Amino acid sequence: QVHLQESGPGLVKPSETLSLTCTVSGGSITTINHYWGWIRQAPGKGLEWIGHMHFDGSTHYNPSLESRVSISVDTTKNHFSLKLRSVTAADTAVYFCVRVVEMATIHFDPWGQGTLVTVSS
Amino acid sequence: EIVLTQSPGTLSLSPGERATLSCRASHSVSNSYLAWYQQKPGQAPRLLIYGASSRATGIPDRFSGSGSGTDFTLTISRLEPEDFAVYYCQRYGDSPLFAFGPGTKVDIK
């Protein structure tokens, strides 16, 4: 059973870059039908898809964040990463890493437990 | 952009009762691309239903999904204490590729 675990700083200063890593265990990041992505949830708010990536290099980003975000996959370490540049307080959120399952349907399963990132000086 | 609206915002019910949650899309969504998630406080969301009506692995059969086009429903046939949570619908397609509804909170009456 695939398990995802986020790691990274819990506090980032305004204008700096938020960097998170998601380690995948129990399965390979190179599975054809799987993408690897990030979703965030601001405190007390709903869910916002950030983007996802396939190990072959194809990426898809939310247009609202596309100018500041990049997702990368490291197949040697079986993990993937998120970078969000020029952060502001509005980027304070719990960040979840997810596996995107694409077969006849497409959905997020499983999810990491989430990590709170606070943007503050 | 295909916007998802969920109703009601809050549903107050007692254990054993039936819960009916609605997810309405501003334009048609393929059945293949509609999913439901459950989120409990302090936890990550969990996939319940994918493809509008298929239960995810390990999900009890009291959870069922239905609907097509612009109207989708999540039904919990008999609420168990562990079912009190927030439920989100999610669609794929259009821009942005993925979007969630605002959620329905099912709380204890």
Short mmCIF file of C-alpha atoms in Angstrom, two decimals:
data_model
loop_
_atom_site.label_atom_id
_atom_site.label_comp_id
_atom_site.label_asym_id
_atom_site.label_seq_id
_atom_site.Cartn_x
_atom_site.Cartn_y
_atom_site.Cartn_z
CA GLN A 1 0.00 0.00 0.00
CA VAL A 2 1.42 3.35 -1.04
CA HIS A 3 2.18 5.83 1.71
CA LEU A 4 3.09 9.49 1.22
CA GLN A 5 4.95 11.67 3.70
CA GLU A 6 5.61 15.39 3.36
CA SER A 7 8.69 17.07 4.79
CA GLY A 8 10.07 20.59 4.79
CA PRO A 9 10.21 23.84 6.75
CA GLY A 10 7.10 24.86 8.63
CA LEU A 11 7.97 28.55 8.49
CA VAL A 12 8.94 30.56 5.41
CA LYS A 13 9.60 34.29 5.20
CA PRO A 14 7.61 36.48 2.82
CA SER A 15 9.16 36.76 -0.66
CA GLU A 16 11.18 33.58 -0.16
CA THR A 17 10.66 30.13 -1.69
CA LEU A 18 8.59 27.42 -0.08
CA SER A 19 10.15 23.98 -0.64
CA LEU A 20 8.55 20.67 0.29
CA THR A 21 9.37 17.07 -0.47
CA CYS A 22 7.05 14.07 -0.52
CA THR A 23 8.56 10.64 0.01
CA VAL A 24 6.71 7.73 -1.57
CA SER A 25 6.88 4.34 0.13
CA GLY A 26 5.20 1.06 -0.68
CA GLY A 27 5.21 1.71 -4.41
CA SER A 28 7.19 3.10 -7.30
CA ILE A 29 7.02 6.68 -8.48
CA THR A 30 7.52 5.40 -12.04
CA THR A 31 4.15 3.64 -12.36
CA ILE A 32 2.68 4.56 -15.75
CA ASN A 33 -0.85 5.46 -14.62
CA HIS A 34 0.22 7.56 -11.67
CA TYR A 35 1.02 11.23 -11.38
CA TRP A 36 2.31 12.95 -8.27
CA GLY A 37 0.95 16.24 -7.06
CA TRP A 38 0.24 18.83 -4.42
CA ILE A 39 -2.94 20.26 -2.95
CA ARG A 40 -3.20 22.91 -0.28
CA GLN A 41 -5.76 24.05 2.24
CA ALA A 42 -5.59 27.47 3.87
CA PRO A 43 -6.68 27.51 7.53
CA GLY A 44 -10.42 26.97 7.75
CA LYS A 45 -10.77 26.95 3.96
CA GLY A 46 -11.35 24.50 1.14
CA LEU A 47 -8.99 22.53 -1.06
CA GLU A 48 -6.91 24.00 -3.88
CA TRP A 49 -5.11 21.90 -6.46
CA ILE A 50 -1.57 23.23 -7.05
CA GLY A 51 -0.28 20.91 -9.74
CA HIS A 52 1.00 17.45 -10.59
CA MET A 53 3.71 15.73 -12.55
CA HIS A 54 4.42 12.43 -14.25
CA PHE A 55 7.80 10.77 -13.98
CA ASP A 56 8.17 11.22 -17.74
CA GLY A 57 8.42 14.96 -17.10
CA SER A 58 4.95 16.15 -18.07
CA THR A 59 3.55 18.71 -15.67
CA HIS A 60 0.23 20.44 -15.09
CA TYR A 61 -0.20 23.49 -12.88
CA ASN A 62 -3.08 25.57 -11.58
CA PRO A 63 -3.07 28.72 -13.74
CA SER A 64 -3.47 30.82 -10.59
CA LEU A 65 -0.08 29.61 -9.34
CA GLU A 66 1.70 28.62 -12.54
CA SER A 67 4.05 31.62 -12.61
CA ARG A 68 5.44 30.76 -9.17
CA VAL A 69 5.31 26.97 -8.87
CA SER A 70 7.40 24.05 -9.99
CA ILE A 71 7.08 20.35 -9.24
CA SER A 72 9.87 17.87 -9.82
CA VAL A 73 10.27 14.12 -9.47
CA ASP A 74 13.39 12.26 -8.38
CA THR A 75 13.05 8.67 -9.48
CA THR A 76 16.28 7.63 -7.80
CA LYS A 77 14.98 8.67 -4.40
CA ASN A 78 11.33 7.81 -5.10
CA HIS A 79 10.24 11.26 -4.03
CA PHE A 80 8.85 14.43 -5.56
CA SER A 81 9.10 18.07 -4.61
CA LEU A 82 7.24 21.36 -4.66
CA LYS A 83 8.74 24.81 -4.95
CA LEU A 84 6.59 27.93 -4.62
CA ARG A 85 8.41 31.18 -5.16
CA SER A 86 7.78 34.67 -3.82
CA VAL A 87 5.42 33.54 -1.09
CA THR A 88 3.08 35.84 0.83
CA ALA A 89 0.84 35.33 3.84
CA ALA A 90 -1.84 34.09 1.42
CA ASP A 91 0.29 31.01 0.83
CA THR A 92 -0.03 29.95 4.46
CA ALA A 93 -1.74 26.57 4.32
CA VAL A 94 -1.55 22.87 4.99
CA TYR A 95 0.15 21.33 1.98
CA PHE A 96 -0.80 17.76 1.04
CA CYS A 97 1.06 15.58 -1.39
CA VAL A 98 -1.09 13.19 -3.37
CA ARG A 99 -0.95 10.43 -5.91
CA VAL A 100 -3.07 11.17 -8.96
CA VAL A 101 -4.52 7.95 -10.27
CA GLU A 102 -5.44 8.06 -13.94
CA MET A 103 -7.24 5.09 -15.43
CA ALA A 104 -10.78 5.28 -16.76
CA THR A 105 -11.27 7.87 -14.05
CA ILE A 106 -8.91 10.30 -12.38
CA HIS A 107 -8.75 11.05 -8.70
CA PHE A 108 -6.44 11.63 -5.74
CA ASP A 109 -5.50 8.59 -3.67
CA PRO A 110 -3.79 8.37 -1.29
CA TRP A 111 -2.98 11.66 0.42
CA GLY A 112 -0.09 12.48 2.68
CA GLN A 113 -0.96 13.59 6.20
CA GLY A 114 -0.25 17.20 5.30
CA THR A 115 2.23 19.73 6.60
CA LEU A 116 1.44 23.24 7.77
CA VAL A 117 3.53 25.95 6.20
CA THR A 118 3.26 29.42 7.69
CA VAL A 119 4.51 32.45 5.79
CA SER A 120 5.65 35.04 8.28
CA SER A 121 8.63 37.20 9.04
CA GLU B 1 -14.35 27.37 -15.55
CA ILE B 2 -16.64 24.64 -14.28
CA VAL B 3 -17.59 25.63 -10.74
CA LEU B 4 -18.83 23.11 -8.21
CA THR B 5 -21.46 24.10 -5.65
CA GLN B 6 -22.27 21.88 -2.69
CA SER B 7 -25.42 21.93 -0.63
CA PRO B 8 -26.32 22.18 2.08
CA GLY B 9 -23.37 23.92 3.67
CA THR B 10 -24.06 22.11 6.92
CA LEU B 11 -26.21 19.06 7.52
CA SER B 12 -27.20 18.35 11.11
CA LEU B 13 -28.29 14.76 11.59
CA SER B 14 -28.36 12.03 14.20
CA PRO B 15 -26.52 8.70 14.04
CA GLY B 16 -28.58 6.18 12.11
CA GLU B 17 -30.15 8.80 9.85
CA ARG B 18 -29.67 9.06 6.11
CA ALA B 19 -27.50 11.84 4.71
CA THR B 20 -27.94 13.19 1.20
CA LEU B 21 -25.26 15.58 -0.04
CA SER B 22 -25.50 17.45 -3.32
CA CYS B 23 -22.78 18.60 -5.71
CA ARG B 24 -23.86 20.72 -8.64
CA ALA B 25 -21.60 21.74 -11.53
CA SER B 26 -22.00 24.93 -13.55
CA HIS B 27 -21.48 22.88 -16.73
CA SER B 28 -21.61 19.18 -17.46
CA VAL B 29 -18.94 16.97 -15.93
CA SER B 30 -18.17 13.51 -17.21
CA ASN B 31 -19.18 10.83 -14.72
CA SER B 32 -15.68 9.47 -15.00
CA TYR B 33 -14.30 12.67 -13.57
CA LEU B 34 -16.33 13.26 -10.42
CA ALA B 35 -15.04 12.12 -7.02
CA TRP B 36 -15.98 12.54 -3.37
CA TYR B 37 -13.67 12.87 -0.35
CA GLN B 38 -14.20 12.83 3.40
CA GLN B 39 -12.12 15.00 5.71
CA LYS B 40 -12.09 14.79 9.48
CA PRO B 41 -10.59 17.55 11.65
CA GLY B 42 -6.81 17.55 11.57
CA GLN B 43 -6.67 14.83 8.94
CA ALA B 44 -6.06 14.62 5.24
CA PRO B 45 -9.02 14.05 2.95
CA ARG B 46 -9.78 10.42 2.09
CA LEU B 47 -11.13 9.21 -1.23
CA LEU B 48 -14.65 7.80 -0.87
CA ILE B 49 -16.11 7.67 -4.37
CA TYR B 50 -14.54 7.95 -7.83
CA GLY B 51 -16.11 7.88 -11.26
CA ALA B 52 -19.25 9.32 -9.63
CA SER B 53 -20.39 5.96 -8.23
CA SER B 54 -17.48 3.59 -7.55
CA ARG B 55 -16.50 3.10 -3.93
CA ALA B 56 -12.81 3.35 -3.14
CA THR B 57 -11.03 0.43 -1.50
CA GLY B 58 -12.13 -0.13 2.08
CA ILE B 59 -15.07 2.27 1.96
CA PRO B 60 -18.21 0.84 3.63
CA ASP B 61 -21.22 0.16 1.44
CA ARG B 62 -23.32 2.67 3.37
CA PHE B 63 -21.58 5.26 1.17
CA SER B 64 -22.90 5.55 -2.35
CA GLY B 65 -22.52 8.03 -5.19
CA SER B 66 -24.85 8.78 -8.04
CA GLY B 67 -25.70 11.37 -10.63
CA SER B 68 -24.61 12.60 -14.02
CA GLY B 69 -24.14 15.75 -16.04
CA THR B 70 -24.38 18.64 -13.62
CA ASP B 71 -26.01 16.97 -10.60
CA PHE B 72 -24.26 14.49 -8.36
CA THR B 73 -25.19 13.05 -4.97
CA LEU B 74 -23.34 11.37 -2.14
CA THR B 75 -25.60 9.33 0.10
CA ILE B 76 -24.73 7.87 3.49
CA SER B 77 -27.49 5.37 4.17
CA ARG B 78 -27.13 5.21 7.96
CA LEU B 79 -24.79 7.61 9.68
CA GLU B 80 -22.21 6.10 11.99
CA PRO B 81 -20.45 8.26 14.62
CA GLU B 82 -17.26 8.23 12.54
CA ASP B 83 -19.08 9.69 9.50
CA PHE B 84 -19.44 13.16 10.97
CA ALA B 85 -16.97 15.12 8.86
CA VAL B 86 -16.68 17.47 5.90
CA TYR B 87 -17.32 16.07 2.45
CA TYR B 88 -15.90 17.53 -0.76
CA CYS B 89 -16.74 16.78 -4.36
CA GLN B 90 -14.02 17.18 -6.98
CA ARG B 91 -14.06 17.39 -10.75
CA TYR B 92 -11.44 16.92 -13.42
CA GLY B 93 -11.34 18.76 -16.70
CA ASP B 94 -11.59 22.37 -17.85
CA SER B 95 -9.32 25.00 -16.28
CA PRO B 96 -8.01 24.57 -13.71
CA LEU B 97 -7.71 20.84 -14.40
CA PHE B 98 -8.93 19.94 -10.93
CA ALA B 99 -11.30 21.81 -8.65
CA PHE B 100 -13.16 21.05 -5.46
CA GLY B 101 -16.52 22.12 -4.18
CA PRO B 102 -16.63 24.21 -0.99
CA GLY B 103 -17.66 21.22 1.10
CA THR B 104 -20.62 20.05 3.17
CA LYS B 105 -20.16 19.62 6.89
CA VAL B 106 -22.15 16.78 8.41
CA ASP B 107 -22.45 17.36 12.12
CA ILE B 108 -24.25 15.74 14.98
CA LYS B 109 -27.70 17.07 15.71
#
